[in-house]
Coordinates of C-alpha atoms and ligand atoms in Angstrom, one line a residue:
M1 CA -24.7 -14.7 11.5
L2 CA -21.8 -16.9 10.3
K3 CA -24.3 -19.5 9.2
I4 CA -26.1 -17.0 7.1
I5 CA -22.9 -15.9 5.5
S6 CA -21.8 -19.5 4.7
L7 CA -25.2 -20.3 3.3
L8 CA -25.1 -17.2 1.2
L9 CA -21.7 -18.0 0.0
L10 CA -22.5 -21.5 -0.9
F11 CA -25.6 -20.3 -2.6
A12 CA -23.7 -17.8 -4.6
L13 CA -21.2 -20.5 -5.6
G14 CA -24.0 -22.9 -6.6
Q15 CA -22.4 -25.6 -4.6
E16 CA -24.6 -28.6 -3.7
R17 CA -22.4 -30.2 -1.1
T18 CA -23.1 -29.8 2.6
F19 CA -20.6 -28.4 4.9
A20 CA -20.3 -28.1 8.7
C21 CA -22.5 -25.2 9.7
D22 CA -19.8 -22.9 10.9
D23 CA -17.5 -23.4 7.9
L24 CA -17.1 -20.4 5.7
V25 CA -16.2 -21.5 2.2
G26 CA -15.3 -19.7 -1.0
Q27 CA -13.5 -20.2 -4.3
S28 CA -12.3 -18.4 -7.3
G29 CA -11.7 -19.9 -10.7
R30 CA -8.4 -20.6 -12.3
A31 CA -6.1 -17.6 -12.1
A32 CA -5.7 -15.8 -15.4
P33 CA -2.8 -17.4 -17.3
V34 CA 0.3 -15.3 -16.7
R35 CA 0.9 -13.3 -19.9
E36 CA 2.7 -10.3 -18.6
W37 CA 5.5 -9.9 -16.1
W38 CA 3.5 -8.2 -13.4
Q39 CA 0.7 -10.7 -13.1
S40 CA 2.4 -13.0 -10.7
A41 CA 5.1 -10.5 -9.6
Q42 CA 6.5 -9.9 -6.2
F43 CA 6.5 -6.2 -5.5
Y44 CA 8.6 -4.9 -2.7
Q45 CA 8.1 -1.4 -1.2
I46 CA 11.1 0.5 0.0
Y47 CA 10.8 3.5 2.3
P48 CA 14.0 5.2 1.1
R49 CA 14.7 7.1 4.2
S50 CA 14.9 3.9 6.2
F51 CA 16.4 1.3 3.9
M52 CA 20.1 1.8 3.7
D53 CA 22.3 4.8 4.5
S54 CA 25.4 4.8 2.2
N55 CA 27.0 8.1 3.4
G56 CA 26.7 8.0 7.1
D57 CA 24.2 10.8 7.8
G58 CA 21.6 8.6 9.5
I59 CA 19.2 8.8 6.5
G60 CA 18.7 6.2 3.9
D61 CA 19.6 7.1 0.3
L62 CA 19.7 6.0 -3.3
A63 CA 23.2 4.7 -3.3
G64 CA 22.3 2.7 -0.3
I65 CA 19.4 1.1 -2.1
T66 CA 21.6 0.3 -5.1
S67 CA 24.1 -1.4 -2.8
R68 CA 21.3 -3.7 -1.6
L69 CA 19.6 -4.6 -4.8
S70 CA 21.3 -8.0 -4.8
Y71 CA 19.5 -8.8 -1.5
L72 CA 16.2 -8.0 -3.2
K73 CA 17.1 -10.2 -6.2
E74 CA 17.9 -13.1 -3.8
L75 CA 14.6 -12.5 -2.2
G76 CA 12.8 -13.2 -5.5
V77 CA 11.6 -9.6 -5.9
T78 CA 10.3 -8.7 -9.3
A79 CA 9.8 -5.0 -8.9
V80 CA 10.9 -2.4 -6.4
W81 CA 8.5 0.4 -5.5
L82 CA 10.3 3.4 -4.0
S83 CA 8.3 5.8 -1.9
P84 CA 9.0 9.4 -3.0
I85 CA 12.6 10.3 -3.7
Y86 CA 12.0 13.8 -5.2
T87 CA 13.1 17.2 -4.0
S88 CA 11.1 17.9 -0.9
P89 CA 11.2 20.0 2.3
M90 CA 10.1 16.7 3.9
A91 CA 7.0 18.0 5.7
D92 CA 5.4 14.6 4.8
F93 CA 8.7 12.8 4.1
G94 CA 8.7 13.2 0.4
Y95 CA 4.9 13.2 -0.2
D96 CA 5.3 17.0 -0.4
I97 CA 7.2 17.5 -3.6
A98 CA 9.1 20.8 -4.4
D99 CA 10.4 19.5 -7.7
F100 CA 8.8 16.6 -9.5
F101 CA 11.8 16.4 -11.8
D102 CA 14.7 16.1 -9.4
I103 CA 16.0 14.1 -6.5
Q104 CA 16.1 15.1 -2.9
P105 CA 19.7 16.0 -2.2
E106 CA 20.0 13.9 1.0
Y107 CA 18.9 10.9 -1.1
G108 CA 21.4 11.6 -4.0
T109 CA 21.3 13.0 -7.5
L110 CA 19.7 12.1 -10.8
D111 CA 22.9 10.4 -11.7
D112 CA 22.5 8.2 -8.6
F113 CA 19.0 7.4 -9.7
D114 CA 20.1 6.5 -13.2
K115 CA 22.7 4.2 -11.7
L116 CA 20.1 2.6 -9.5
V117 CA 17.8 1.8 -12.5
Q118 CA 20.8 0.5 -14.5
E119 CA 21.9 -1.8 -11.7
A120 CA 18.3 -3.0 -11.1
N121 CA 17.9 -3.7 -14.8
R122 CA 21.2 -5.6 -14.9
L123 CA 19.8 -7.8 -12.1
G124 CA 16.4 -8.2 -13.8
L125 CA 14.6 -6.0 -11.3
K126 CA 12.1 -3.4 -12.3
V127 CA 11.8 0.0 -10.6
I128 CA 8.4 1.6 -9.8
L129 CA 8.2 5.2 -8.6
D130 CA 5.7 6.8 -6.3
F131 CA 3.6 9.3 -8.3
V132 CA 2.0 11.9 -6.1
P133 CA -0.7 13.6 -8.3
N134 CA -3.0 15.3 -5.7
H135 CA -0.7 17.9 -4.3
S136 CA 2.8 19.4 -4.4
S137 CA 4.8 21.2 -1.7
D138 CA 4.1 24.8 -1.0
E139 CA 7.8 25.2 -1.9
N140 CA 7.2 24.0 -5.4
D141 CA 7.7 26.8 -8.1
W142 CA 4.3 26.1 -9.4
F143 CA 2.8 27.1 -6.1
K144 CA 5.0 30.2 -5.7
K145 CA 3.9 31.3 -9.2
S146 CA 0.3 30.6 -8.4
V147 CA 0.6 32.7 -5.2
R148 CA 1.9 35.5 -7.4
R149 CA -0.9 34.9 -9.9
E150 CA 1.7 34.5 -12.7
R151 CA 0.2 33.9 -16.1
G152 CA -0.7 30.3 -16.6
Y153 CA -0.4 29.5 -12.9
E154 CA -3.4 31.5 -11.6
D155 CA -5.6 28.4 -11.2
Y156 CA -3.0 25.7 -10.7
Y157 CA -4.2 25.2 -7.2
M158 CA -7.6 25.4 -5.4
W159 CA -8.0 29.0 -4.4
H160 CA -11.0 30.7 -2.7
D161 CA -11.8 34.0 -1.1
G162 CA -13.5 32.5 1.9
Y163 CA -16.3 34.4 3.6
K164 CA -16.9 37.0 6.3
N165 CA -18.8 35.8 9.3
E166 CA -21.3 38.0 11.2
Q167 CA -18.5 39.6 13.3
G168 CA -16.9 40.5 10.0
E169 CA -14.0 38.0 10.5
R170 CA -12.6 36.1 7.6
V171 CA -13.6 32.4 7.7
P172 CA -12.6 29.5 5.4
P173 CA -14.8 28.6 2.4
N174 CA -16.4 25.6 4.2
N175 CA -16.0 22.8 6.8
W176 CA -13.6 20.6 4.8
L177 CA -10.9 18.9 6.9
Q178 CA -7.4 17.8 6.1
A179 CA -6.2 14.3 6.7
F180 CA -3.7 15.5 9.3
R181 CA -6.2 17.3 11.6
G182 CA -7.9 20.7 11.3
S183 CA -9.3 22.8 8.4
A184 CA -8.3 21.8 4.8
W185 CA -8.1 25.6 4.0
E186 CA -5.2 27.8 4.7
W187 CA -5.1 31.6 4.3
N188 CA -2.3 32.9 2.1
E189 CA -1.4 36.5 3.0
E190 CA 0.3 37.3 -0.2
R191 CA -2.4 36.1 -2.6
Q192 CA -5.1 37.1 -0.1
Q193 CA -7.0 33.9 -0.6
Y194 CA -7.4 30.5 1.0
Y195 CA -5.9 27.4 -0.7
L196 CA -7.1 23.9 -0.3
H197 CA -4.8 21.3 1.3
Q198 CA -6.3 17.9 2.0
F199 CA -3.1 16.8 3.6
A200 CA -0.6 19.0 5.5
V201 CA -0.6 22.8 5.3
K202 CA 2.6 22.4 3.2
Q203 CA 0.8 20.2 0.7
P204 CA -1.5 22.4 -1.4
D205 CA -3.9 20.5 -3.6
L206 CA -3.4 20.8 -7.4
N207 CA -6.5 21.8 -9.4
Y208 CA -7.4 18.9 -11.7
R209 CA -10.1 21.0 -13.4
N210 CA -7.3 23.0 -15.0
P211 CA -6.1 21.2 -18.2
A212 CA -2.6 22.7 -17.7
V213 CA -2.3 20.8 -14.5
V214 CA -3.4 17.5 -16.1
A215 CA -0.9 18.1 -18.9
Q216 CA 1.9 19.0 -16.4
M217 CA 1.4 15.8 -14.4
K218 CA 1.5 13.7 -17.6
R219 CA 4.8 15.3 -18.3
V220 CA 6.0 14.1 -14.9
L221 CA 5.0 10.5 -15.8
T222 CA 6.7 10.7 -19.2
Y223 CA 9.9 12.2 -17.7
W224 CA 10.4 9.2 -15.3
L225 CA 9.4 6.7 -18.0
D226 CA 12.2 8.2 -20.1
R227 CA 14.5 7.5 -17.2
G228 CA 13.6 3.8 -17.4
V229 CA 10.9 3.2 -14.7
S230 CA 8.4 0.4 -15.2
G231 CA 5.4 2.1 -13.7
F232 CA 4.0 4.0 -10.8
R233 CA 2.3 3.6 -7.5
V234 CA -0.2 6.4 -7.6
D235 CA -0.6 8.2 -4.3
A236 CA -3.8 9.3 -2.6
V237 CA -5.8 8.9 -5.9
P238 CA -9.3 9.5 -4.5
W239 CA -8.5 13.1 -3.5
C240 CA -7.6 14.4 -7.0
F241 CA -11.0 15.9 -7.9
E242 CA -13.4 17.9 -5.7
V243 CA -17.0 18.6 -6.5
L244 CA -17.6 21.7 -8.6
P245 CA -18.8 24.9 -6.7
D246 CA -22.3 26.1 -7.1
E247 CA -23.1 29.1 -9.3
T248 CA -22.2 31.5 -6.4
G249 CA -18.8 29.8 -6.2
R250 CA -19.6 28.1 -2.9
Y251 CA -18.3 24.6 -2.2
P252 CA -20.8 22.6 -0.1
D253 CA -20.0 21.5 3.5
E254 CA -19.5 17.8 4.0
P255 CA -21.9 16.0 6.4
K256 CA -20.9 14.7 9.8
S257 CA -20.1 11.0 9.9
G258 CA -21.0 10.3 13.5
Y259 CA -17.8 8.3 13.8
T260 CA -16.0 10.6 16.2
D261 CA -16.7 13.7 18.4
D262 CA -13.3 15.2 17.6
P263 CA -14.1 18.0 15.1
D264 CA -10.4 18.2 13.9
D265 CA -10.2 14.5 13.1
S266 CA -10.7 14.0 9.4
S267 CA -13.1 11.1 10.0
Y268 CA -15.5 13.6 11.7
L269 CA -16.9 14.2 8.2
L270 CA -18.1 12.0 5.3
H271 CA -15.9 13.0 2.4
I272 CA -18.6 12.9 -0.2
Y273 CA -17.5 16.1 -2.0
T274 CA -13.7 15.7 -1.8
Q275 CA -13.1 12.0 -2.4
D276 CA -14.1 9.2 -4.8
L277 CA -15.4 11.4 -7.6
P278 CA -16.0 9.8 -11.0
E279 CA -13.6 12.3 -12.7
T280 CA -10.8 10.8 -10.7
V281 CA -11.5 7.3 -12.1
D282 CA -11.3 8.8 -15.6
M283 CA -8.0 10.4 -14.7
V284 CA -6.5 7.0 -13.9
Y285 CA -7.7 5.7 -17.2
Q286 CA -5.9 8.6 -18.9
W287 CA -2.7 7.7 -17.1
R288 CA -3.0 4.1 -18.2
K289 CA -3.5 5.2 -21.7
L290 CA -0.3 7.3 -21.5
L291 CA 1.6 4.3 -20.2
D292 CA 0.2 2.0 -23.0
D293 CA 0.9 4.7 -25.7
Y294 CA 4.5 5.0 -24.3
Q295 CA 5.0 1.3 -24.6
R296 CA 3.7 1.2 -28.1
I297 CA 6.1 3.9 -29.1
H298 CA 9.2 2.9 -27.1
G299 CA 8.7 -0.8 -26.8
G300 CA 9.8 -2.8 -23.8
D301 CA 7.6 -4.6 -21.1
R302 CA 4.2 -3.4 -20.0
R303 CA 4.4 -0.3 -17.7
V304 CA 2.0 -0.6 -14.7
L305 CA -0.1 1.4 -12.3
L306 CA -0.8 0.5 -8.7
T307 CA -3.4 2.8 -7.2
E308 CA -3.8 3.8 -3.6
A309 CA -7.4 4.2 -2.5
W310 CA -8.9 3.6 0.9
S311 CA -12.4 3.8 -0.6
P312 CA -15.4 1.6 -0.7
L313 CA -14.7 -1.5 -2.7
D314 CA -17.2 -0.8 -5.5
Y315 CA -15.3 2.4 -6.2
V316 CA -11.8 0.8 -5.9
M317 CA -12.8 -1.8 -8.4
K318 CA -13.5 0.9 -11.0
F319 CA -9.8 1.6 -11.2
Y320 CA -9.4 -1.7 -12.9
G321 CA -11.2 -0.2 -15.9
N322 CA -14.2 -1.4 -17.8
R323 CA -15.1 -3.2 -21.0
T324 CA -13.9 -0.4 -23.2
T325 CA -11.2 1.4 -21.2
K326 CA -8.3 0.0 -19.3
G327 CA -7.3 1.2 -15.9
A328 CA -4.7 0.4 -13.3
Q329 CA -3.4 -3.2 -13.3
M330 CA -3.3 -3.2 -9.5
P331 CA -5.8 -1.1 -7.6
F332 CA -4.3 -1.9 -4.1
N333 CA -6.2 -4.5 -2.2
F334 CA -6.1 -3.2 1.4
Q335 CA -8.6 -5.7 2.7
F336 CA -6.1 -7.3 5.0
I337 CA -5.5 -3.8 6.5
V338 CA -9.1 -2.5 6.7
G339 CA -10.9 -5.8 7.0
G340 CA -11.2 -7.8 10.2
N341 CA -11.3 -5.7 13.4
G342 CA -10.1 -2.5 11.8
D343 CA -6.6 -1.4 11.2
K344 CA -5.1 -1.5 14.7
N345 CA -5.8 -4.9 16.2
N346 CA -6.4 -8.1 14.4
T347 CA -4.6 -10.3 16.9
N348 CA -7.8 -12.3 17.7
L349 CA -9.2 -12.5 14.2
P350 CA -10.7 -15.9 13.8
A351 CA -10.4 -18.0 10.6
T352 CA -13.8 -16.9 9.5
G353 CA -12.5 -13.3 9.6
F354 CA -9.6 -14.3 7.3
A355 CA -11.9 -16.1 4.9
K356 CA -14.2 -13.1 4.7
I357 CA -11.2 -10.8 3.9
I358 CA -10.2 -13.0 1.1
S359 CA -13.6 -13.3 -0.4
S360 CA -14.3 -9.6 0.0
W361 CA -11.7 -9.0 -2.8
L362 CA -12.0 -12.1 -4.9
D363 CA -15.8 -11.9 -5.1
K364 CA -15.9 -8.2 -6.1
M365 CA -13.0 -8.3 -8.6
P366 CA -14.2 -8.0 -12.2
S367 CA -13.6 -11.2 -14.1
G368 CA -10.3 -11.4 -16.1
Q369 CA -8.5 -9.1 -13.7
V370 CA -5.6 -10.1 -11.4
A371 CA -5.8 -9.9 -7.6
N372 CA -3.1 -8.3 -5.4
W373 CA -2.5 -8.6 -1.7
V374 CA -1.1 -5.8 0.4
M375 CA -0.5 -6.7 4.1
G376 CA 1.0 -3.4 5.2
N377 CA 2.9 -0.3 4.2
H378 CA 4.6 2.8 5.5
D379 CA 1.3 4.3 6.7
Q380 CA 0.2 1.3 8.8
R381 CA 1.2 -0.6 11.9
R382 CA 3.5 -3.5 10.9
V383 CA 1.9 -6.9 10.2
G384 CA 3.4 -8.6 13.3
S385 CA 2.1 -5.8 15.5
R386 CA -1.4 -5.8 13.9
Y387 CA -1.9 -9.5 13.5
G388 CA 0.3 -10.7 16.3
E389 CA 3.9 -11.9 16.2
E390 CA 2.8 -15.5 16.2
R391 CA 1.2 -14.9 12.9
I392 CA 4.0 -13.3 11.0
D393 CA 4.8 -16.3 8.9
T394 CA 1.1 -17.0 8.4
M395 CA 0.6 -13.6 6.9
N396 CA 3.7 -14.0 4.6
M397 CA 2.3 -17.4 3.6
L398 CA -1.1 -15.8 2.7
Q399 CA 0.6 -13.0 0.8
M400 CA 2.6 -15.4 -1.3
F401 CA 0.1 -18.3 -1.6
L402 CA -3.1 -16.4 -2.6
P403 CA -3.5 -16.0 -6.4
G404 CA -2.0 -12.9 -8.1
V405 CA 0.4 -10.2 -7.1
S406 CA 2.1 -9.9 -3.8
I407 CA 3.2 -6.6 -2.4
T408 CA 5.6 -6.7 0.6
Y409 CA 6.6 -3.7 2.7
M410 CA 10.3 -3.8 3.5
G411 CA 11.1 -5.7 6.6
E412 CA 8.0 -7.9 6.7
E413 CA 10.2 -10.8 5.3
I414 CA 12.3 -10.7 8.4
G415 CA 9.3 -10.1 10.7
M416 CA 10.1 -6.5 11.8
T417 CA 7.6 -5.1 14.3
D418 CA 6.5 -1.7 15.4
L419 CA 8.7 0.4 17.6
D420 CA 6.9 2.8 20.0
I421 CA 8.2 6.2 19.2
S422 CA 8.2 8.8 22.0
W423 CA 6.6 12.2 21.4
E424 CA 10.0 13.8 21.4
D425 CA 11.3 11.4 18.7
S426 CA 8.1 11.7 16.6
R427 CA 8.6 12.9 13.0
D428 CA 5.4 12.1 11.2
P429 CA 3.1 15.1 10.6
A430 CA 0.1 12.9 11.4
A431 CA 1.6 12.6 14.9
C432 CA 3.2 16.0 15.2
N433 CA 0.0 17.9 14.2
S434 CA -1.7 16.3 17.2
N435 CA -0.4 16.5 20.8
A436 CA 1.6 14.4 23.3
N437 CA -1.6 12.8 24.7
I438 CA -3.1 11.5 21.6
Y439 CA -0.4 11.2 19.0
E440 CA -0.1 7.5 19.3
Q441 CA -3.5 7.0 17.6
F442 CA -2.2 8.9 14.5
T443 CA 1.5 8.2 14.3
R444 CA 3.0 6.3 11.4
D445 CA 6.5 6.4 12.7
P446 CA 6.5 3.0 14.4
A447 CA 6.5 1.2 11.0
R448 CA 9.1 3.5 9.5
T449 CA 12.1 2.7 11.6
P450 CA 15.4 1.8 9.8
F451 CA 15.7 -1.6 8.2
Q452 CA 17.5 -4.2 10.2
W453 CA 20.4 -5.7 8.2
S454 CA 22.6 -7.2 10.9
S455 CA 23.2 -7.3 14.6
S456 CA 26.0 -4.8 14.4
A457 CA 25.7 -1.1 15.4
N458 CA 22.6 0.6 14.1
A459 CA 21.5 -2.7 12.7
G460 CA 24.0 -2.2 9.9
F461 CA 21.7 0.6 8.5
S462 CA 24.1 3.5 9.1
T463 CA 27.5 4.4 10.5
N464 CA 26.2 7.6 12.0
A465 CA 25.9 8.0 15.7
T466 CA 22.1 8.6 15.4
T467 CA 19.5 7.7 12.8
W468 CA 16.5 9.8 11.7
L469 CA 14.2 7.5 13.6
P470 CA 15.4 5.2 16.4
I471 CA 16.2 1.6 15.6
N472 CA 14.1 -1.1 17.0
P473 CA 16.2 -2.7 19.8
N474 CA 15.0 -6.1 18.6
Y475 CA 17.4 -5.8 15.7
V476 CA 19.9 -7.9 17.7
T477 CA 17.9 -11.0 16.7
V478 CA 15.5 -9.7 14.0
N479 CA 17.9 -8.9 11.1
V480 CA 18.8 -10.2 7.7
E481 CA 22.2 -11.6 8.6
T482 CA 21.1 -13.6 11.7
E483 CA 18.0 -14.9 10.0
K484 CA 19.9 -15.9 6.8
A485 CA 22.3 -17.9 8.9
A486 CA 19.6 -19.7 11.0
T487 CA 18.3 -23.1 10.0
K488 CA 14.8 -21.7 10.3
S489 CA 13.7 -18.1 10.5
H490 CA 11.0 -15.7 9.1
L491 CA 13.4 -15.1 6.3
T492 CA 14.2 -18.7 5.4
I493 CA 10.5 -19.4 5.4
Y494 CA 9.9 -16.4 3.2
N495 CA 12.6 -17.7 0.8
Q496 CA 10.8 -21.1 0.7
L497 CA 7.6 -19.3 -0.2
V498 CA 9.4 -17.5 -3.0
E499 CA 10.5 -20.9 -4.4
L500 CA 7.0 -22.4 -4.1
R501 CA 5.5 -19.4 -5.8
K502 CA 7.4 -20.3 -9.0
S503 CA 5.3 -23.5 -9.4
R504 CA 2.7 -23.5 -12.1
T505 CA 0.1 -24.4 -9.5
L506 CA 0.6 -21.2 -7.7
Q507 CA 1.1 -19.1 -10.8
E508 CA -2.0 -20.3 -12.6
G509 CA -4.0 -22.6 -10.4
G510 CA -7.5 -22.2 -9.1
T511 CA -8.2 -21.3 -5.5
S512 CA -10.6 -22.6 -2.8
Y513 CA -10.6 -21.6 0.8
A514 CA -12.5 -22.3 3.9
A515 CA -12.6 -21.5 7.5
V516 CA -13.1 -24.7 9.4
G517 CA -14.5 -23.6 12.7
E518 CA -12.9 -20.5 14.2
N519 CA -9.4 -21.9 14.3
V520 CA -8.4 -23.2 10.9
L521 CA -8.0 -21.4 7.7
A522 CA -7.5 -23.8 4.8
I523 CA -6.6 -22.8 1.3
K524 CA -6.2 -25.0 -1.7
R525 CA -4.3 -24.1 -4.9
S526 CA -4.7 -26.7 -7.7
L527 CA -4.1 -27.1 -11.4
Q528 CA -4.7 -30.1 -13.6
N529 CA -1.7 -32.4 -14.0
E530 CA 0.2 -30.4 -11.3
K531 CA 0.7 -30.8 -7.6
T532 CA -2.0 -29.5 -5.3
Y533 CA -0.9 -27.4 -2.4
L534 CA -2.8 -26.7 0.8
L535 CA -2.2 -23.9 3.3
L536 CA -3.4 -24.9 6.7
A537 CA -3.2 -22.3 9.4
N538 CA -4.4 -22.4 12.9
V539 CA -4.9 -18.7 13.5
L540 CA -5.9 -18.9 17.2
D541 CA -4.1 -19.7 20.5
T542 CA -5.8 -23.0 21.1
D543 CA -5.1 -26.5 19.6
A544 CA -7.2 -27.5 16.7
T545 CA -8.0 -30.5 14.5
A546 CA -9.7 -30.1 11.2
D547 CA -11.1 -32.3 8.5
V548 CA -10.6 -30.3 5.3
T549 CA -11.6 -33.1 2.9
S550 CA -15.1 -31.9 2.1
V551 CA -14.5 -28.1 2.3
L552 CA -11.5 -28.3 -0.1
R553 CA -12.6 -31.4 -2.0
V554 CA -9.4 -33.3 -1.3
S555 CA -8.6 -36.7 0.2
G556 CA -5.7 -38.8 1.4
N557 CA -2.3 -37.8 2.6
F558 CA -0.2 -34.7 1.9
K559 CA 3.4 -34.0 2.6
T560 CA 4.7 -31.0 4.6
K561 CA 6.5 -28.6 2.4
I562 CA 6.8 -25.4 4.5
S563 CA 6.1 -24.9 8.2
N564 CA 6.1 -21.7 10.3
M565 CA 8.3 -20.9 13.2
I566 CA 5.8 -22.4 15.6
S567 CA 5.5 -25.7 13.9
T568 CA 7.7 -28.6 14.8
R569 CA 6.8 -30.5 11.5
K570 CA 9.6 -31.3 9.2
E571 CA 9.7 -31.2 5.4
G572 CA 8.1 -34.4 4.2
D573 CA 6.1 -35.2 7.3
T574 CA 2.7 -36.7 6.4
V575 CA -0.5 -34.8 7.0
S576 CA -3.9 -36.5 6.5
A577 CA -6.5 -34.2 5.0
D578 CA -9.3 -35.7 7.2
S579 CA -7.5 -35.0 10.4
V580 CA -5.1 -32.1 10.4
S581 CA -4.0 -31.3 13.9
L582 CA -2.4 -27.9 14.4
R583 CA -0.8 -26.4 17.5
P584 CA -1.8 -22.9 18.5
Y585 CA -0.8 -20.6 15.6
E586 CA 0.8 -23.4 13.7
A587 CA 0.7 -22.9 9.9
I588 CA 1.9 -25.3 7.3
I589 CA 1.9 -25.7 3.5
V590 CA 1.5 -29.2 2.3
E591 CA 1.7 -30.8 -1.1
S592 CA 0.0 -33.7 -2.8
D593 CA 2.1 -36.7 -3.7
Ligands
GLC601 C1 -0.6 8.6 0.9 C2 0.8 8.2 1.4 C3 1.0 8.9 2.7 C4 1.0 10.4 2.5 C5 -0.3 10.8 1.8 C6 -0.3 12.2 1.3 O1 -1.6 8.1 1.7 O2 0.9 6.8 1.5 O3 2.3 8.5 3.3 O4 1.1 11.0 3.8 O5 -0.7 9.9 0.8 O6 0.5 12.2 0.2

């Protein structure tokens, strides 16, 4: 199988050279010259509840973030993306918004937000907000008005009478499922109709077939642009539009997927009528137009969109836009999360698996567009828990070395790992809507534990006796303060990567990559008249020696520039391209003379 893939790849690239049969090789041209700030930016995702608590209530807040912006500046971050900070009953920790125009009181006030933006700008950092277009909270005034059928709000949400079954009992309109288990339809006593909620019961879906909703959500964007944000991460985009009902008003059932026998699990169905519709792509183009128009009128740097879609790649690529219409600058590349062995366990992924993940995006990306690399986020297991703790630096190296935009979830720079959260301590609706026996399959709490600043009480996150989620006991060694002081740590390695990323080669250079056998992933970044850099990573637990001269078209000696925690190589140590020996899980970046 691998041979077939390498042959196909070589064929596709029109290469004439011969490679060892089990090498998997790929390349992408010179990266687009960096014209706009975001094209080689380092984005950093903050989960506000868990970043820094300034007022001692055990919950992170805006003033806490502001107080740590200088840490982000030092870390080389270009733009900070904040997960939702808006008024919310917190059924889905801010992804259920009661007021799109105000701040959740436990996080602070609009004034605190303005201060945060001001301080970020002073430091040269940009602020990106989470835009949650698909749904609001059921506590949002729009929903309350819609329940009461107030004029202008009657069709703000997706309402339906449902049906009577043979026993005369009321049943939901169809079999659609919510992401957090069970029917996506909820009966509302007051309005005497069902409403659609593709996420939690408290997250009713807005009706994008209603122009008033489309206009309202554009107002939301403009409101925050006016407060100085540089763009938006757009939440759960594929869910915005549903198929139109037939002439009797019936929405079709979705077919079974065959993936699971659990009829409450959302993956029980194929979401062909509720996700990935063409209208949704057009909506993203409209938002991009709004951002560009805003910039034309108000000046300043380009405002950007990062879109979240766990959809087939052909669909995701549409968000980039087409020849006539611009779309999101950064449709999230989740291939390092969904690729490999699935989202839970990639600890044994061989080098060929890594190379396939890289090519899956680069080969599909429309020409002229910029790649981005997302290794994890607040919905996924942490990178060290998914790829193995031995590969934490390797993953950060990949994130920073591959061409384009890097998007780091807070804590990955210090190598934070998942904390198993007991059923009693669970907070995530994805866990709490299941039961004590199965919640661990669904919970997103383990990657949301408070940030680890130091080895003092509560990891320096809060002065409260307790924190909203427990703190990972490994904070004693895994924390910013300790890692900063160490001669070598995940953080110092991350800092070296940040420095290297500033080189013209990494900013603009071409990329070739190859899996040499199952062990060694080799990536070259090169640019005429500039230094060439190689990332050489043994991704498995056995020793390996690789000759990368033919696969990467290099020769001679290179010098060690950066090495991971496992490596004993020192800066400046010579590495010969025709015989690179790497210990289990050793990863290095070397430079040409
Ligand atoms: C996105 C968010 C996730 C949230 C969901 C519903 O996937 O990342 O945290 O639960 O959308 O808004």
